[in-house]
mmCIF file with all atom_site columns, C-alpha atoms and ligand atoms in Angstrom:
data_model
loop_
_atom_site.group_PDB
_atom_site.id
_atom_site.type_symbol
_atom_site.label_atom_id
_atom_site.label_alt_id
_atom_site.label_comp_id
_atom_site.label_asym_id
_atom_site.label_entity_id
_atom_site.label_seq_id
_atom_site.pdbx_PDB_ins_code
_atom_site.Cartn_x
_atom_site.Cartn_y
_atom_site.Cartn_z
_atom_site.occupancy
_atom_site.B_iso_or_equiv
_atom_site.pdbx_formal_charge
_atom_site.auth_seq_id
_atom_site.auth_comp_id
_atom_site.auth_asym_id
_atom_site.auth_atom_id
_atom_site.pdbx_PDB_model_num
ATOM   1   C CA . UNK A 1 1   ? 0.055   -0.280 0.165  1.00 0.00 ? 1   UNK A CA 1
ATOM   2   C CA . UNK A 1 2   ? 3.071   2.415  0.604  1.00 0.00 ? 2   UNK A CA 1
ATOM   3   C CA . UNK A 1 3   ? 3.935   1.675  -2.706 1.00 0.00 ? 3   UNK A CA 1
ATOM   4   C CA . UNK A 1 4   ? 0.861   2.143  -4.305 1.00 0.00 ? 4   UNK A CA 1
ATOM   5   C CA . UNK A 1 5   ? 0.779   6.116  -2.706 1.00 0.00 ? 5   UNK A CA 1
ATOM   6   C CA . UNK A 1 6   ? 4.265   6.160  -3.141 1.00 0.00 ? 6   UNK A CA 1
ATOM   7   C CA . UNK A 1 7   ? 3.731   6.218  -6.677 1.00 0.00 ? 7   UNK A CA 1
ATOM   8   C CA . UNK A 1 8   ? 1.179   8.664  -6.512 1.00 0.00 ? 8   UNK A CA 1
ATOM   9   C CA . UNK A 1 9   ? 2.506   11.300 -4.661 1.00 0.00 ? 9   UNK A CA 1
ATOM   10  C CA . UNK A 1 10  ? 5.606   11.190 -5.860 1.00 0.00 ? 10  UNK A CA 1
ATOM   11  C CA . UNK A 1 11  ? 3.648   11.480 -9.412 1.00 0.00 ? 11  UNK A CA 1
ATOM   12  C CA . UNK A 1 12  ? 3.238   14.802 -8.450 1.00 0.00 ? 12  UNK A CA 1
ATOM   13  C CA . UNK A 1 13  ? 6.247   16.001 -6.958 1.00 0.00 ? 13  UNK A CA 1
ATOM   14  C CA . UNK A 1 14  ? 8.432   18.295 -8.792 1.00 0.00 ? 14  UNK A CA 1
ATOM   15  C CA . UNK A 1 15  ? 12.258  17.375 -9.459 1.00 0.00 ? 15  UNK A CA 1
ATOM   16  C CA . UNK A 1 16  ? 13.965  19.247 -7.584 1.00 0.00 ? 16  UNK A CA 1
ATOM   17  C CA . UNK A 1 17  ? 11.466  18.720 -4.545 1.00 0.00 ? 17  UNK A CA 1
ATOM   18  C CA . UNK A 1 18  ? 12.125  16.925 -1.382 1.00 0.00 ? 18  UNK A CA 1
ATOM   19  C CA . UNK A 1 19  ? 9.543   14.362 -0.517 1.00 0.00 ? 19  UNK A CA 1
ATOM   20  C CA . UNK A 1 20  ? 9.791   14.774 3.385  1.00 0.00 ? 20  UNK A CA 1
ATOM   21  C CA . UNK A 1 21  ? 8.158   10.811 4.598  1.00 0.00 ? 21  UNK A CA 1
ATOM   22  C CA . UNK A 1 22  ? 6.208   12.114 8.052  1.00 0.00 ? 22  UNK A CA 1
ATOM   23  C CA . UNK A 1 23  ? 6.631   9.025  10.166 1.00 0.00 ? 23  UNK A CA 1
ATOM   24  C CA . UNK A 1 24  ? 5.268   9.791  13.523 1.00 0.00 ? 24  UNK A CA 1
ATOM   25  C CA . UNK A 1 25  ? 2.962   7.851  15.060 1.00 0.00 ? 25  UNK A CA 1
ATOM   26  C CA . UNK A 1 26  ? 5.322   4.747  12.484 1.00 0.00 ? 26  UNK A CA 1
ATOM   27  C CA . UNK A 1 27  ? 6.498   1.953  14.114 1.00 0.00 ? 27  UNK A CA 1
ATOM   28  C CA . UNK A 1 28  ? 10.583  1.609  13.227 1.00 0.00 ? 28  UNK A CA 1
ATOM   29  C CA . UNK A 1 29  ? 9.366   -2.020 10.735 1.00 0.00 ? 29  UNK A CA 1
ATOM   30  C CA . UNK A 1 30  ? 6.933   0.519  8.469  1.00 0.00 ? 30  UNK A CA 1
ATOM   31  C CA . UNK A 1 31  ? 9.633   3.593  8.723  1.00 0.00 ? 31  UNK A CA 1
ATOM   32  C CA . UNK A 1 32  ? 12.143  0.357  7.251  1.00 0.00 ? 32  UNK A CA 1
ATOM   33  C CA . UNK A 1 33  ? 9.615   -0.104 4.596  1.00 0.00 ? 33  UNK A CA 1
ATOM   34  C CA . UNK A 1 34  ? 9.287   3.032  3.071  1.00 0.00 ? 34  UNK A CA 1
ATOM   35  C CA . UNK A 1 35  ? 12.975  2.447  3.804  1.00 0.00 ? 35  UNK A CA 1
ATOM   36  C CA . UNK A 1 36  ? 13.245  -0.103 1.239  1.00 0.00 ? 36  UNK A CA 1
ATOM   37  C CA . UNK A 1 37  ? 11.016  1.935  -1.057 1.00 0.00 ? 37  UNK A CA 1
ATOM   38  C CA . UNK A 1 38  ? 13.625  4.072  -1.484 1.00 0.00 ? 38  UNK A CA 1
ATOM   39  C CA . UNK A 1 39  ? 12.878  6.894  1.140  1.00 0.00 ? 39  UNK A CA 1
ATOM   40  C CA . UNK A 1 40  ? 15.607  8.793  2.735  1.00 0.00 ? 40  UNK A CA 1
ATOM   41  C CA . UNK A 1 41  ? 13.839  11.765 4.304  1.00 0.00 ? 41  UNK A CA 1
ATOM   42  C CA . UNK A 1 42  ? 11.484  10.877 7.572  1.00 0.00 ? 42  UNK A CA 1
ATOM   43  C CA . UNK A 1 43  ? 10.195  13.929 9.179  1.00 0.00 ? 43  UNK A CA 1
ATOM   44  C CA . UNK A 1 44  ? 9.699   13.043 13.285 1.00 0.00 ? 44  UNK A CA 1
ATOM   45  C CA . UNK A 1 45  ? 7.598   15.820 15.686 1.00 0.00 ? 45  UNK A CA 1
ATOM   46  C CA . UNK A 1 46  ? 8.694   14.073 19.369 1.00 0.00 ? 46  UNK A CA 1
ATOM   47  C CA . UNK A 1 47  ? 12.411  14.377 20.086 1.00 0.00 ? 47  UNK A CA 1
ATOM   48  C CA . UNK A 1 48  ? 11.414  10.613 22.706 1.00 0.00 ? 48  UNK A CA 1
ATOM   49  C CA . UNK A 1 49  ? 10.062  9.159  19.500 1.00 0.00 ? 49  UNK A CA 1
ATOM   50  C CA . UNK A 1 50  ? 13.153  10.117 16.907 1.00 0.00 ? 50  UNK A CA 1
ATOM   51  C CA . UNK A 1 51  ? 15.683  9.276  20.483 1.00 0.00 ? 51  UNK A CA 1
ATOM   52  C CA . UNK A 1 52  ? 13.636  5.541  19.860 1.00 0.00 ? 52  UNK A CA 1
ATOM   53  C CA . UNK A 1 53  ? 14.165  4.684  16.374 1.00 0.00 ? 53  UNK A CA 1
ATOM   54  C CA . UNK A 1 54  ? 16.598  6.223  15.520 1.00 0.00 ? 54  UNK A CA 1
ATOM   55  C CA . UNK A 1 55  ? 18.999  3.846  16.095 1.00 0.00 ? 55  UNK A CA 1
ATOM   56  C CA . UNK A 1 56  ? 16.678  0.745  15.496 1.00 0.00 ? 56  UNK A CA 1
ATOM   57  C CA . UNK A 1 57  ? 16.587  1.911  11.730 1.00 0.00 ? 57  UNK A CA 1
ATOM   58  C CA . UNK A 1 58  ? 19.912  2.548  8.647  1.00 0.00 ? 58  UNK A CA 1
ATOM   59  C CA . UNK A 1 59  ? 22.440  5.210  9.762  1.00 0.00 ? 59  UNK A CA 1
ATOM   60  C CA . UNK A 1 60  ? 21.667  7.316  6.269  1.00 0.00 ? 60  UNK A CA 1
ATOM   61  C CA . UNK A 1 61  ? 18.263  8.209  6.971  1.00 0.00 ? 61  UNK A CA 1
ATOM   62  C CA . UNK A 1 62  ? 18.318  11.465 6.811  1.00 0.00 ? 62  UNK A CA 1
ATOM   63  C CA . UNK A 1 63  ? 16.153  12.892 9.786  1.00 0.00 ? 63  UNK A CA 1
ATOM   64  C CA . UNK A 1 64  ? 14.204  15.995 10.286 1.00 0.00 ? 64  UNK A CA 1
ATOM   65  C CA . UNK A 1 65  ? 12.209  17.809 13.071 1.00 0.00 ? 65  UNK A CA 1
ATOM   66  C CA . UNK A 1 66  ? 9.563   19.229 12.348 1.00 0.00 ? 66  UNK A CA 1
ATOM   67  C CA . UNK A 1 67  ? 7.786   19.532 15.439 1.00 0.00 ? 67  UNK A CA 1
ATOM   68  C CA . UNK A 1 68  ? 8.113   22.474 18.087 1.00 0.00 ? 68  UNK A CA 1
ATOM   69  C CA . UNK A 1 69  ? 11.838  21.718 19.927 1.00 0.00 ? 69  UNK A CA 1
ATOM   70  C CA . UNK A 1 70  ? 12.453  22.618 22.921 1.00 0.00 ? 70  UNK A CA 1
ATOM   71  C CA . UNK A 1 71  ? 16.498  23.968 23.696 1.00 0.00 ? 71  UNK A CA 1
ATOM   72  C CA . UNK A 1 72  ? 16.575  21.239 26.782 1.00 0.00 ? 72  UNK A CA 1
ATOM   73  C CA . UNK A 1 73  ? 15.968  18.806 24.031 1.00 0.00 ? 73  UNK A CA 1
ATOM   74  C CA . UNK A 1 74  ? 18.557  20.099 21.550 1.00 0.00 ? 74  UNK A CA 1
ATOM   75  C CA . UNK A 1 75  ? 21.011  17.722 22.913 1.00 0.00 ? 75  UNK A CA 1
ATOM   76  C CA . UNK A 1 76  ? 19.737  14.352 22.242 1.00 0.00 ? 76  UNK A CA 1
ATOM   77  C CA . UNK A 1 77  ? 19.639  15.031 18.230 1.00 0.00 ? 77  UNK A CA 1
ATOM   78  C CA . UNK A 1 78  ? 22.245  17.204 17.566 1.00 0.00 ? 78  UNK A CA 1
ATOM   79  C CA . UNK A 1 79  ? 24.668  14.118 16.771 1.00 0.00 ? 79  UNK A CA 1
ATOM   80  C CA . UNK A 1 80  ? 22.686  13.569 14.122 1.00 0.00 ? 80  UNK A CA 1
ATOM   81  C CA . UNK A 1 81  ? 19.345  15.062 13.048 1.00 0.00 ? 81  UNK A CA 1
ATOM   82  C CA . UNK A 1 82  ? 19.588  16.549 9.181  1.00 0.00 ? 82  UNK A CA 1
ATOM   83  C CA . UNK A 1 83  ? 16.851  19.421 9.339  1.00 0.00 ? 83  UNK A CA 1
ATOM   84  C CA . UNK A 1 84  ? 15.564  21.459 12.338 1.00 0.00 ? 84  UNK A CA 1
ATOM   85  C CA . UNK A 1 85  ? 12.516  23.228 10.684 1.00 0.00 ? 85  UNK A CA 1
ATOM   86  C CA . UNK A 1 86  ? 11.447  24.897 13.306 1.00 0.00 ? 86  UNK A CA 1
ATOM   87  C CA . UNK A 1 87  ? 13.479  26.923 15.226 1.00 0.00 ? 87  UNK A CA 1
ATOM   88  C CA . UNK A 1 88  ? 11.324  29.926 16.177 1.00 0.00 ? 88  UNK A CA 1
ATOM   89  C CA . UNK A 1 89  ? 13.662  32.108 19.113 1.00 0.00 ? 89  UNK A CA 1
ATOM   90  C CA . UNK A 1 90  ? 17.251  33.356 19.164 1.00 0.00 ? 90  UNK A CA 1
ATOM   91  C CA . UNK A 1 91  ? 17.332  31.000 22.683 1.00 0.00 ? 91  UNK A CA 1
ATOM   92  C CA . UNK A 1 92  ? 17.181  27.948 20.786 1.00 0.00 ? 92  UNK A CA 1
ATOM   93  C CA . UNK A 1 93  ? 19.771  28.910 17.851 1.00 0.00 ? 93  UNK A CA 1
ATOM   94  C CA . UNK A 1 94  ? 22.195  29.803 20.389 1.00 0.00 ? 94  UNK A CA 1
ATOM   95  C CA . UNK A 1 95  ? 20.826  26.278 22.136 1.00 0.00 ? 95  UNK A CA 1
ATOM   96  C CA . UNK A 1 96  ? 21.204  24.039 18.790 1.00 0.00 ? 96  UNK A CA 1
ATOM   97  C CA . UNK A 1 97  ? 24.847  26.149 17.569 1.00 0.00 ? 97  UNK A CA 1
ATOM   98  C CA . UNK A 1 98  ? 26.362  25.306 20.833 1.00 0.00 ? 98  UNK A CA 1
ATOM   99  C CA . UNK A 1 99  ? 25.333  21.501 20.663 1.00 0.00 ? 99  UNK A CA 1
ATOM   100 C CA . UNK A 1 100 ? 26.587  21.234 17.288 1.00 0.00 ? 100 UNK A CA 1
ATOM   101 C CA . UNK A 1 101 ? 30.323  22.217 18.304 1.00 0.00 ? 101 UNK A CA 1
ATOM   102 C CA . UNK A 1 102 ? 30.454  19.797 21.037 1.00 0.00 ? 102 UNK A CA 1
ATOM   103 C CA . UNK A 1 103 ? 29.091  17.104 18.353 1.00 0.00 ? 103 UNK A CA 1
ATOM   104 C CA . UNK A 1 104 ? 31.830  18.783 16.130 1.00 0.00 ? 104 UNK A CA 1
ATOM   105 C CA . UNK A 1 105 ? 29.289  19.488 13.036 1.00 0.00 ? 105 UNK A CA 1
ATOM   106 C CA . UNK A 1 106 ? 27.409  21.573 11.129 1.00 0.00 ? 106 UNK A CA 1
ATOM   107 C CA . UNK A 1 107 ? 22.999  22.146 12.014 1.00 0.00 ? 107 UNK A CA 1
ATOM   108 C CA . UNK A 1 108 ? 20.990  23.323 9.109  1.00 0.00 ? 108 UNK A CA 1
ATOM   109 C CA . UNK A 1 109 ? 17.962  24.255 10.518 1.00 0.00 ? 109 UNK A CA 1
ATOM   110 C CA . UNK A 1 110 ? 15.037  26.684 9.304  1.00 0.00 ? 110 UNK A CA 1
ATOM   111 C CA . UNK A 1 111 ? 12.676  29.624 10.630 1.00 0.00 ? 111 UNK A CA 1
ATOM   112 C CA . UNK A 1 112 ? 9.135   28.896 11.010 1.00 0.00 ? 112 UNK A CA 1
ATOM   113 C CA . UNK A 1 113 ? 7.094   31.214 10.898 1.00 0.00 ? 113 UNK A CA 1
ATOM   114 C CA . UNK A 1 114 ? 3.695   31.552 11.835 1.00 0.00 ? 114 UNK A CA 1
ATOM   115 C CA . UNK A 1 115 ? 1.404   31.963 8.448  1.00 0.00 ? 115 UNK A CA 1
ATOM   116 C CA . UNK A 1 116 ? -2.321  30.497 9.811  1.00 0.00 ? 116 UNK A CA 1
ATOM   117 C CA . UNK A 1 117 ? -5.372  32.661 10.714 1.00 0.00 ? 117 UNK A CA 1
ATOM   118 C CA . UNK A 1 118 ? -6.704  29.765 13.300 1.00 0.00 ? 118 UNK A CA 1
ATOM   119 C CA . UNK A 1 119 ? -4.677  29.730 17.264 1.00 0.00 ? 119 UNK A CA 1
ATOM   120 C CA . UNK A 1 120 ? -1.254  27.956 16.799 1.00 0.00 ? 120 UNK A CA 1
ATOM   121 C CA . UNK A 1 121 ? 1.127   28.174 19.261 1.00 0.00 ? 121 UNK A CA 1
ATOM   122 C CA . UNK A 1 122 ? 3.960   28.124 17.637 1.00 0.00 ? 122 UNK A CA 1
ATOM   123 C CA . UNK A 1 123 ? 6.412   30.292 14.512 1.00 0.00 ? 123 UNK A CA 1
ATOM   124 C CA . UNK A 1 124 ? 7.807   33.807 14.015 1.00 0.00 ? 124 UNK A CA 1
ATOM   125 C CA . UNK A 1 125 ? 6.605   36.949 12.234 1.00 0.00 ? 125 UNK A CA 1
ATOM   126 C CA . UNK A 1 126 ? 8.676   39.119 10.156 1.00 0.00 ? 126 UNK A CA 1
ATOM   127 C CA . UNK A 1 127 ? 9.345   40.951 12.364 1.00 0.00 ? 127 UNK A CA 1
ATOM   128 C CA . UNK A 1 128 ? 10.744  38.944 15.015 1.00 0.00 ? 128 UNK A CA 1
ATOM   129 C CA . UNK A 1 129 ? 12.355  36.790 12.384 1.00 0.00 ? 129 UNK A CA 1
ATOM   130 C CA . UNK A 1 130 ? 14.594  40.273 11.341 1.00 0.00 ? 130 UNK A CA 1
ATOM   131 C CA . UNK A 1 131 ? 15.645  40.947 15.111 1.00 0.00 ? 131 UNK A CA 1
ATOM   132 C CA . UNK A 1 132 ? 17.502  37.518 14.948 1.00 0.00 ? 132 UNK A CA 1
ATOM   133 C CA . UNK A 1 133 ? 18.732  37.977 12.008 1.00 0.00 ? 133 UNK A CA 1
ATOM   134 C CA . UNK A 1 134 ? 20.222  41.258 12.532 1.00 0.00 ? 134 UNK A CA 1
ATOM   135 C CA . UNK A 1 135 ? 20.880  40.536 16.203 1.00 0.00 ? 135 UNK A CA 1
ATOM   136 C CA . UNK A 1 136 ? 25.346  40.494 17.059 1.00 0.00 ? 136 UNK A CA 1
ATOM   137 C CA . UNK A 1 137 ? 24.838  36.948 18.841 1.00 0.00 ? 137 UNK A CA 1
ATOM   138 C CA . UNK A 1 138 ? 23.510  35.598 15.591 1.00 0.00 ? 138 UNK A CA 1
ATOM   139 C CA . UNK A 1 139 ? 26.321  36.538 13.475 1.00 0.00 ? 139 UNK A CA 1
ATOM   140 C CA . UNK A 1 140 ? 28.337  34.461 15.997 1.00 0.00 ? 140 UNK A CA 1
ATOM   141 C CA . UNK A 1 141 ? 26.563  31.108 15.017 1.00 0.00 ? 141 UNK A CA 1
ATOM   142 C CA . UNK A 1 142 ? 29.385  29.650 13.308 1.00 0.00 ? 142 UNK A CA 1
ATOM   143 C CA . UNK A 1 143 ? 27.969  25.615 13.764 1.00 0.00 ? 143 UNK A CA 1
ATOM   144 C CA . UNK A 1 144 ? 24.662  26.841 12.171 1.00 0.00 ? 144 UNK A CA 1
ATOM   145 C CA . UNK A 1 145 ? 23.446  26.891 8.977  1.00 0.00 ? 145 UNK A CA 1
ATOM   146 C CA . UNK A 1 146 ? 20.180  28.915 8.627  1.00 0.00 ? 146 UNK A CA 1
ATOM   147 C CA . UNK A 1 147 ? 18.556  26.812 4.910  1.00 0.00 ? 147 UNK A CA 1
ATOM   148 C CA . UNK A 1 148 ? 15.030  28.699 4.935  1.00 0.00 ? 148 UNK A CA 1
ATOM   149 C CA . UNK A 1 149 ? 11.665  28.534 5.877  1.00 0.00 ? 149 UNK A CA 1
ATOM   150 C CA . UNK A 1 150 ? 8.814   26.552 6.940  1.00 0.00 ? 150 UNK A CA 1
ATOM   151 C CA . UNK A 1 151 ? 5.039   26.895 7.853  1.00 0.00 ? 151 UNK A CA 1
ATOM   152 C CA . UNK A 1 152 ? 2.353   25.145 8.758  1.00 0.00 ? 152 UNK A CA 1
ATOM   153 C CA . UNK A 1 153 ? -1.231  26.187 6.770  1.00 0.00 ? 153 UNK A CA 1
ATOM   154 C CA . UNK A 1 154 ? -4.699  26.697 8.937  1.00 0.00 ? 154 UNK A CA 1
ATOM   155 C CA . UNK A 1 155 ? -6.375  23.356 9.427  1.00 0.00 ? 155 UNK A CA 1
ATOM   156 C CA . UNK A 1 156 ? -9.815  23.931 7.283  1.00 0.00 ? 156 UNK A CA 1
ATOM   157 C CA . UNK A 1 157 ? -11.356 23.013 4.118  1.00 0.00 ? 157 UNK A CA 1
ATOM   158 C CA . UNK A 1 158 ? -10.935 27.157 2.730  1.00 0.00 ? 158 UNK A CA 1
ATOM   159 C CA . UNK A 1 159 ? -8.240  26.107 -0.411 1.00 0.00 ? 159 UNK A CA 1
ATOM   160 C CA . UNK A 1 160 ? -8.039  29.632 -1.503 1.00 0.00 ? 160 UNK A CA 1
ATOM   161 C CA . UNK A 1 161 ? -7.524  30.890 2.257  1.00 0.00 ? 161 UNK A CA 1
ATOM   162 C CA . UNK A 1 162 ? -4.482  27.978 2.229  1.00 0.00 ? 162 UNK A CA 1
ATOM   163 C CA . UNK A 1 163 ? -3.538  29.304 -0.452 1.00 0.00 ? 163 UNK A CA 1
ATOM   164 C CA . UNK A 1 164 ? -2.965  32.604 0.802  1.00 0.00 ? 164 UNK A CA 1
ATOM   165 C CA . UNK A 1 165 ? -1.182  31.691 3.748  1.00 0.00 ? 165 UNK A CA 1
ATOM   166 C CA . UNK A 1 166 ? 1.269   30.152 1.371  1.00 0.00 ? 166 UNK A CA 1
ATOM   167 C CA . UNK A 1 167 ? 1.573   32.876 -0.749 1.00 0.00 ? 167 UNK A CA 1
ATOM   168 C CA . UNK A 1 168 ? 2.496   34.658 2.200  1.00 0.00 ? 168 UNK A CA 1
ATOM   169 C CA . UNK A 1 169 ? 5.709   32.630 3.497  1.00 0.00 ? 169 UNK A CA 1
ATOM   170 C CA . UNK A 1 170 ? 6.782   32.610 0.044  1.00 0.00 ? 170 UNK A CA 1
ATOM   171 C CA . UNK A 1 171 ? 7.152   36.919 -0.012 1.00 0.00 ? 171 UNK A CA 1
ATOM   172 C CA . UNK A 1 172 ? 8.256   35.755 3.381  1.00 0.00 ? 172 UNK A CA 1
ATOM   173 C CA . UNK A 1 173 ? 10.882  34.060 2.021  1.00 0.00 ? 173 UNK A CA 1
ATOM   174 C CA . UNK A 1 174 ? 11.464  35.837 -1.088 1.00 0.00 ? 174 UNK A CA 1
ATOM   175 C CA . UNK A 1 175 ? 11.933  39.400 1.419  1.00 0.00 ? 175 UNK A CA 1
ATOM   176 C CA . UNK A 1 176 ? 14.837  37.507 3.837  1.00 0.00 ? 176 UNK A CA 1
ATOM   177 C CA . UNK A 1 177 ? 16.519  35.878 1.254  1.00 0.00 ? 177 UNK A CA 1
ATOM   178 C CA . UNK A 1 178 ? 16.817  39.062 -0.417 1.00 0.00 ? 178 UNK A CA 1
ATOM   179 C CA . UNK A 1 179 ? 17.617  41.245 3.047  1.00 0.00 ? 179 UNK A CA 1
ATOM   180 C CA . UNK A 1 180 ? 19.772  38.683 4.318  1.00 0.00 ? 180 UNK A CA 1
ATOM   181 C CA . UNK A 1 181 ? 21.271  35.633 1.853  1.00 0.00 ? 181 UNK A CA 1
ATOM   182 C CA . UNK A 1 182 ? 21.344  37.025 -1.242 1.00 0.00 ? 182 UNK A CA 1
ATOM   183 C CA . UNK A 1 183 ? 24.759  35.109 -1.248 1.00 0.00 ? 183 UNK A CA 1
ATOM   184 C CA . UNK A 1 184 ? 24.447  32.203 0.299  1.00 0.00 ? 184 UNK A CA 1
ATOM   185 C CA . UNK A 1 185 ? 22.867  29.415 -1.615 1.00 0.00 ? 185 UNK A CA 1
ATOM   186 C CA . UNK A 1 186 ? 22.223  27.020 1.610  1.00 0.00 ? 186 UNK A CA 1
ATOM   187 C CA . UNK A 1 187 ? 19.523  29.166 1.932  1.00 0.00 ? 187 UNK A CA 1
ATOM   188 C CA . UNK A 1 188 ? 17.181  27.903 -0.616 1.00 0.00 ? 188 UNK A CA 1
ATOM   189 C CA . UNK A 1 189 ? 13.846  25.398 1.293  1.00 0.00 ? 189 UNK A CA 1
ATOM   190 C CA . UNK A 1 190 ? 10.280  26.537 1.691  1.00 0.00 ? 190 UNK A CA 1
ATOM   191 C CA . UNK A 1 191 ? 9.079   23.500 3.743  1.00 0.00 ? 191 UNK A CA 1
ATOM   192 C CA . UNK A 1 192 ? 4.991   24.096 3.412  1.00 0.00 ? 192 UNK A CA 1
ATOM   193 C CA . UNK A 1 193 ? 2.551   21.111 2.660  1.00 0.00 ? 193 UNK A CA 1
ATOM   194 C CA . UNK A 1 194 ? 1.219   18.054 4.332  1.00 0.00 ? 194 UNK A CA 1
ATOM   195 C CA . UNK A 1 195 ? -0.842  15.292 2.867  1.00 0.00 ? 195 UNK A CA 1
ATOM   196 C CA . UNK A 1 196 ? -4.242  17.610 2.543  1.00 0.00 ? 196 UNK A CA 1
ATOM   197 C CA . UNK A 1 197 ? -2.607  20.542 1.564  1.00 0.00 ? 197 UNK A CA 1
ATOM   198 C CA . UNK A 1 198 ? 0.755   19.741 -0.485 1.00 0.00 ? 198 UNK A CA 1
ATOM   199 C CA . UNK A 1 199 ? -0.734  20.264 -3.915 1.00 0.00 ? 199 UNK A CA 1
ATOM   200 C CA . UNK A 1 200 ? -1.189  24.098 -3.239 1.00 0.00 ? 200 UNK A CA 1
ATOM   201 C CA . UNK A 1 201 ? 1.824   24.272 -1.506 1.00 0.00 ? 201 UNK A CA 1
ATOM   202 C CA . UNK A 1 202 ? 3.918   23.259 -4.657 1.00 0.00 ? 202 UNK A CA 1
ATOM   203 C CA . UNK A 1 203 ? 1.721   25.542 -6.943 1.00 0.00 ? 203 UNK A CA 1
ATOM   204 C CA . UNK A 1 204 ? 3.039   28.156 -4.493 1.00 0.00 ? 204 UNK A CA 1
ATOM   205 C CA . UNK A 1 205 ? 6.263   27.371 -4.769 1.00 0.00 ? 205 UNK A CA 1
ATOM   206 C CA . UNK A 1 206 ? 7.721   24.856 -1.450 1.00 0.00 ? 206 UNK A CA 1
ATOM   207 C CA . UNK A 1 207 ? 10.430  23.347 -1.590 1.00 0.00 ? 207 UNK A CA 1
ATOM   208 C CA . UNK A 1 208 ? 10.065  20.117 0.421  1.00 0.00 ? 208 UNK A CA 1
ATOM   209 C CA . UNK A 1 209 ? 6.584   18.684 1.192  1.00 0.00 ? 209 UNK A CA 1
ATOM   210 C CA . UNK A 1 210 ? 6.000   16.610 4.800  1.00 0.00 ? 210 UNK A CA 1
ATOM   211 C CA . UNK A 1 211 ? 3.654   14.250 3.615  1.00 0.00 ? 211 UNK A CA 1
ATOM   212 C CA . UNK A 1 212 ? 2.323   11.433 6.793  1.00 0.00 ? 212 UNK A CA 1
ATOM   213 C CA . UNK A 1 213 ? -0.708  10.127 6.414  1.00 0.00 ? 213 UNK A CA 1
ATOM   214 C CA . UNK A 1 214 ? -1.202  10.555 2.206  1.00 0.00 ? 214 UNK A CA 1
ATOM   215 C CA . UNK A 1 215 ? 1.669   7.913  2.222  1.00 0.00 ? 215 UNK A CA 1
ATOM   216 C CA . UNK A 1 216 ? 1.198   5.488  6.204  1.00 0.00 ? 216 UNK A CA 1
ATOM   217 C CA . UNK A 1 217 ? -2.252  5.683  6.160  1.00 0.00 ? 217 UNK A CA 1
ATOM   218 C CA . UNK A 1 218 ? -4.538  7.038  9.187  1.00 0.00 ? 218 UNK A CA 1
ATOM   219 C CA . UNK A 1 219 ? -3.038  7.095  11.832 1.00 0.00 ? 219 UNK A CA 1
HETATM 220 C C1 . PLP B 2 .   ? 1.841   15.072 11.675 1.00 0.00 ? 1   PLP B C1 1
HETATM 221 C C2 . PLP B 2 .   ? 3.003   16.530 10.646 1.00 0.00 ? 1   PLP B C2 1
HETATM 222 C C3 . PLP B 2 .   ? 2.928   16.367 8.726  1.00 0.00 ? 1   PLP B C3 1
HETATM 223 C C4 . PLP B 2 .   ? 2.033   15.612 8.103  1.00 0.00 ? 1   PLP B C4 1
HETATM 224 O O1 . PLP B 2 .   ? 0.474   15.893 8.672  1.00 0.00 ? 1   PLP B O1 1
HETATM 225 P P1 . PLP B 2 .   ? -0.471  14.390 7.857  1.00 0.00 ? 1   PLP B P1 1
HETATM 226 O O2 . PLP B 2 .   ? -1.432  15.603 7.179  1.00 0.00 ? 1   PLP B O2 1
HETATM 227 O O3 . PLP B 2 .   ? -0.072  13.359 8.277  1.00 0.00 ? 1   PLP B O3 1
HETATM 228 O O4 . PLP B 2 .   ? 0.314   14.562 6.239  1.00 0.00 ? 1   PLP B O4 1
HETATM 229 C C5 . PLP B 2 .   ? 3.753   17.627 8.586  1.00 0.00 ? 1   PLP B C5 1
HETATM 230 N N1 . PLP B 2 .   ? 4.303   18.117 9.010  1.00 0.00 ? 1   PLP B N1 1
HETATM 231 C C6 . PLP B 2 .   ? 3.983   18.876 10.861 1.00 0.00 ? 1   PLP B C6 1
HETATM 232 C C7 . PLP B 2 .   ? 4.486   19.797 10.917 1.00 0.00 ? 1   PLP B C7 1
HETATM 233 C C8 . PLP B 2 .   ? 3.560   17.929 11.408 1.00 0.00 ? 1   PLP B C8 1
HETATM 234 O O5 . PLP B 2 .   ? 3.479   17.916 12.582 1.00 0.00 ? 1   PLP B O5 1
#
């Protein structure tokens, strides 16, 4: 079943866009099956769950942290995490940098933006992001790599509202790219789109879609 789903999804994703298989709540054996079908990028939203699965699965998996991350948990995933999508404070960036340094590596991150109309708890607005990017402290963080931005649209059926939220994220991306990362080829990712809205997200310029239920079935 995963294979059929994967083929359907892949046929809709343009070359160069990363499909992240969101494996939260699915077992390591299900993840292993998806791995055997060729998937290498997996997304988890909880550090504890990722910590359980990581040792059980192949080491060439690229793990994406897509849920809210508390500073005191960074140390657990710092040795191996591929990309943290959910950076929403300078404090968190400082801690990621510190743990990256300890592990003698650089950690890639995305800045999470709040774009939904409804109450969701996490994510920056443009002004907060600018304050971070313009701070003296940010300039000293040599072991993090800011690769782009991430956002979640509202959980509703109104596709035009969702489209507008994705459009606003795309605009934020262009603004930040222009203002702070013009000559930095690593800043190129817009992580947006889930099972219910990834087609719209792709139409609006997504470079990373995070898909769980459409691939693995209902949780
Ligand atoms: C769960 C989750 C997804 C995937 O959701 P599906 O609807 O199962 O595709 C994507 N992004 C984040 C941040 C999530 O928590």
